[in-house]
CSV table of C-alpha atoms in Angstrom, one decimal:
chain,number,residue,atom,x,y,z
A,25,MET,CA,-3.3,-59.1,43.1
A,26,ALA,CA,-6.3,-58.7,40.8
A,27,GLU,CA,-8.8,-61.0,40.8
A,28,PRO,CA,-8.4,-63.8,38.2
A,29,ASP,CA,-10.4,-63.9,34.8
A,30,PHE,CA,-12.5,-66.9,36.0
A,31,ASP,CA,-14.7,-66.2,32.9
A,32,ALA,CA,-11.7,-66.5,30.6
A,33,LEU,CA,-10.9,-69.6,32.4
A,34,THR,CA,-14.2,-71.2,32.1
A,35,GLN,CA,-14.3,-70.5,28.6
A,36,ALA,CA,-10.8,-72.2,28.3
A,37,ALA,CA,-12.0,-75.4,30.1
A,38,ARG,CA,-15.2,-75.3,27.8
A,39,GLN,CA,-12.9,-75.5,24.9
A,40,ALA,CA,-11.1,-78.0,26.5
A,41,MET,CA,-14.0,-80.2,27.5
A,42,ALA,CA,-15.0,-80.2,23.7
A,43,ALA,CA,-11.5,-82.4,23.2
A,44,ALA,CA,-12.4,-85.0,26.0
A,45,TYR,CA,-12.6,-88.4,25.4
A,46,ALA,CA,-15.3,-90.2,27.4
A,47,PRO,CA,-17.2,-92.8,25.3
A,48,TYR,CA,-17.8,-95.1,28.6
A,49,SER,CA,-19.1,-92.5,30.9
A,50,GLY,CA,-20.5,-89.9,28.4
A,51,TYR,CA,-19.3,-87.2,30.7
A,52,PRO,CA,-16.8,-85.2,29.4
A,53,VAL,CA,-14.5,-82.7,31.7
A,54,GLY,CA,-12.5,-79.8,31.0
A,55,ALA,CA,-10.4,-78.1,33.4
A,56,ALA,CA,-8.1,-74.5,33.1
A,57,ALA,CA,-5.7,-73.1,35.4
A,58,LEU,CA,-3.8,-69.8,35.4
A,59,THR,CA,-0.4,-70.1,36.6
A,60,ASP,CA,1.7,-67.7,38.5
A,61,GLY,CA,3.7,-67.0,35.4
A,62,GLY,CA,0.3,-65.9,33.7
A,63,ARG,CA,0.0,-69.0,31.4
A,64,VAL,CA,-3.5,-70.6,30.9
A,65,ILE,CA,-3.3,-74.3,30.8
A,66,THR,CA,-5.8,-76.8,30.1
A,67,GLY,CA,-6.8,-80.6,30.7
A,68,CYS,CA,-9.8,-82.9,29.6
A,69,ASN,CA,-10.5,-86.2,30.7
A,70,VAL,CA,-9.4,-89.3,28.5
A,71,GLU,CA,-11.4,-92.3,29.9
A,72,ASN,CA,-10.1,-96.0,29.0
A,73,ALA,CA,-11.9,-99.8,28.5
A,74,SER,CA,-10.2,-100.6,31.5
A,75,TYR,CA,-12.1,-98.1,33.7
A,76,GLY,CA,-9.5,-97.5,36.3
A,77,VAL,CA,-7.0,-96.0,34.0
A,78,GLY,CA,-8.7,-93.3,33.0
A,79,LEU,CA,-7.1,-89.9,33.5
A,80,CYS,CA,-9.2,-86.8,35.0
A,81,ALA,CA,-9.0,-83.5,33.2
A,82,GLU,CA,-6.8,-82.2,36.2
A,83,CYS,CA,-4.4,-84.9,35.7
A,84,ALA,CA,-3.9,-83.6,32.3
A,85,LEU,CA,-4.0,-80.3,33.3
A,86,VAL,CA,-1.1,-80.8,35.7
A,87,GLY,CA,0.8,-82.8,33.0
A,88,GLN,CA,0.4,-79.8,30.8
A,89,LEU,CA,2.0,-77.5,33.7
A,90,GLN,CA,4.9,-79.6,33.8
A,91,LEU,CA,5.4,-80.0,30.1
A,92,THR,CA,5.2,-76.1,29.3
A,93,GLY,CA,7.6,-74.7,32.1
A,94,GLY,CA,6.2,-75.8,35.3
A,95,GLY,CA,5.0,-73.3,38.1
A,96,ARG,CA,2.2,-72.9,40.4
A,97,ILE,CA,-1.4,-72.8,39.9
A,98,VAL,CA,-3.1,-69.6,41.1
A,99,ALA,CA,-6.6,-70.0,39.7
A,100,PHE,CA,-8.5,-73.0,38.4
A,101,ALA,CA,-12.0,-74.0,36.8
A,102,CYS,CA,-13.6,-76.9,35.7
A,103,VAL,CA,-16.6,-77.7,33.3
A,104,ASN,CA,-19.0,-81.0,32.7
A,105,GLY,CA,-20.5,-81.4,29.4
A,106,ALA,CA,-23.0,-78.8,29.6
A,107,GLY,CA,-20.0,-76.3,30.5
A,108,GLU,CA,-21.2,-76.1,33.9
A,109,THR,CA,-18.9,-75.5,36.9
A,110,ILE,CA,-18.2,-78.6,38.9
A,111,MET,CA,-15.7,-79.6,41.5
A,112,PRO,CA,-12.8,-81.7,41.4
A,113,CYS,CA,-13.1,-85.0,42.8
A,114,GLY,CA,-10.8,-85.6,46.1
A,115,ARG,CA,-7.9,-87.2,44.5
A,116,CYS,CA,-7.9,-84.3,42.1
A,117,ARG,CA,-8.0,-81.9,44.8
A,118,GLN,CA,-4.8,-83.6,46.7
A,119,LEU,CA,-3.3,-83.4,42.9
A,120,LEU,CA,-4.0,-79.9,42.6
A,121,HIS,CA,-2.8,-79.1,46.0
A,122,GLU,CA,0.5,-80.1,45.2
A,123,PHE,CA,0.9,-77.6,42.7
A,124,ALA,CA,-1.3,-74.6,44.1
A,125,ALA,CA,0.5,-71.3,44.8
A,126,PRO,CA,0.0,-69.4,48.1
A,127,GLY,CA,-3.4,-67.6,47.6
A,128,PHE,CA,-4.7,-70.3,45.1
A,129,ARG,CA,-8.5,-69.5,44.2
A,130,ILE,CA,-10.9,-71.9,42.7
A,131,LEU,CA,-14.2,-71.3,41.0
A,132,THR,CA,-17.0,-73.8,42.5
A,133,PRO,CA,-20.6,-74.0,41.8
A,134,LEU,CA,-20.9,-71.8,44.8
A,135,GLY,CA,-18.7,-69.1,43.5
A,136,VAL,CA,-15.0,-68.2,44.1
A,137,ARG,CA,-13.3,-69.7,47.0
A,138,ASP,CA,-10.2,-69.7,48.7
A,139,TRP,CA,-8.1,-73.3,48.2
A,140,GLU,CA,-8.5,-73.4,52.2
A,141,GLN,CA,-12.2,-73.6,52.1
A,142,VAL,CA,-12.2,-76.4,49.5
A,143,LEU,CA,-9.4,-78.4,51.2
A,144,PRO,CA,-8.7,-77.6,54.8
A,145,GLN,CA,-5.8,-79.3,56.7
A,146,ALA,CA,-4.6,-80.4,53.5
A,147,PHE,CA,-1.7,-83.1,53.6
A,148,GLY,CA,1.3,-82.0,51.1
A,149,PRO,CA,5.0,-82.1,50.9
A,150,ALA,CA,5.4,-79.6,53.9
A,151,ASP,CA,4.2,-82.9,56.1
A,152,LEU,CA,6.8,-85.1,54.8
A,153,GLU,CA,9.7,-82.9,56.1
A,154,ALA,CA,8.1,-82.6,59.7
A,155,PRO,CA,9.8,-84.9,62.1
A,156,GLN,CA,8.1,-88.0,63.0
């Protein structure tokens, strides 16, 4: 499989970031992903006056994944308000893991990494199927 176009994903994430609603933190975030079906999906963060109910960009992205036909994420990029590559928080890493395709790759501030390098020994659906 060819290396995903992370420049294009970063640009899509920057466009999504422009739609973020971040009046409280002043920290807009945009995310973009390539699906196994070839679609590019995006998300932005949406804050709320009740801070705990805000949504991360990755949450919006996974919602778009499901709304536009499902599938698995093969590549992912996330940016801040300056358009710089950032890492998903721990909660969002777990969320992305649920929808990651085999061989999932992520753009990090240190370059492209395999998902296992970012979230080693991750807990996922297979763990729920294991005998206890």
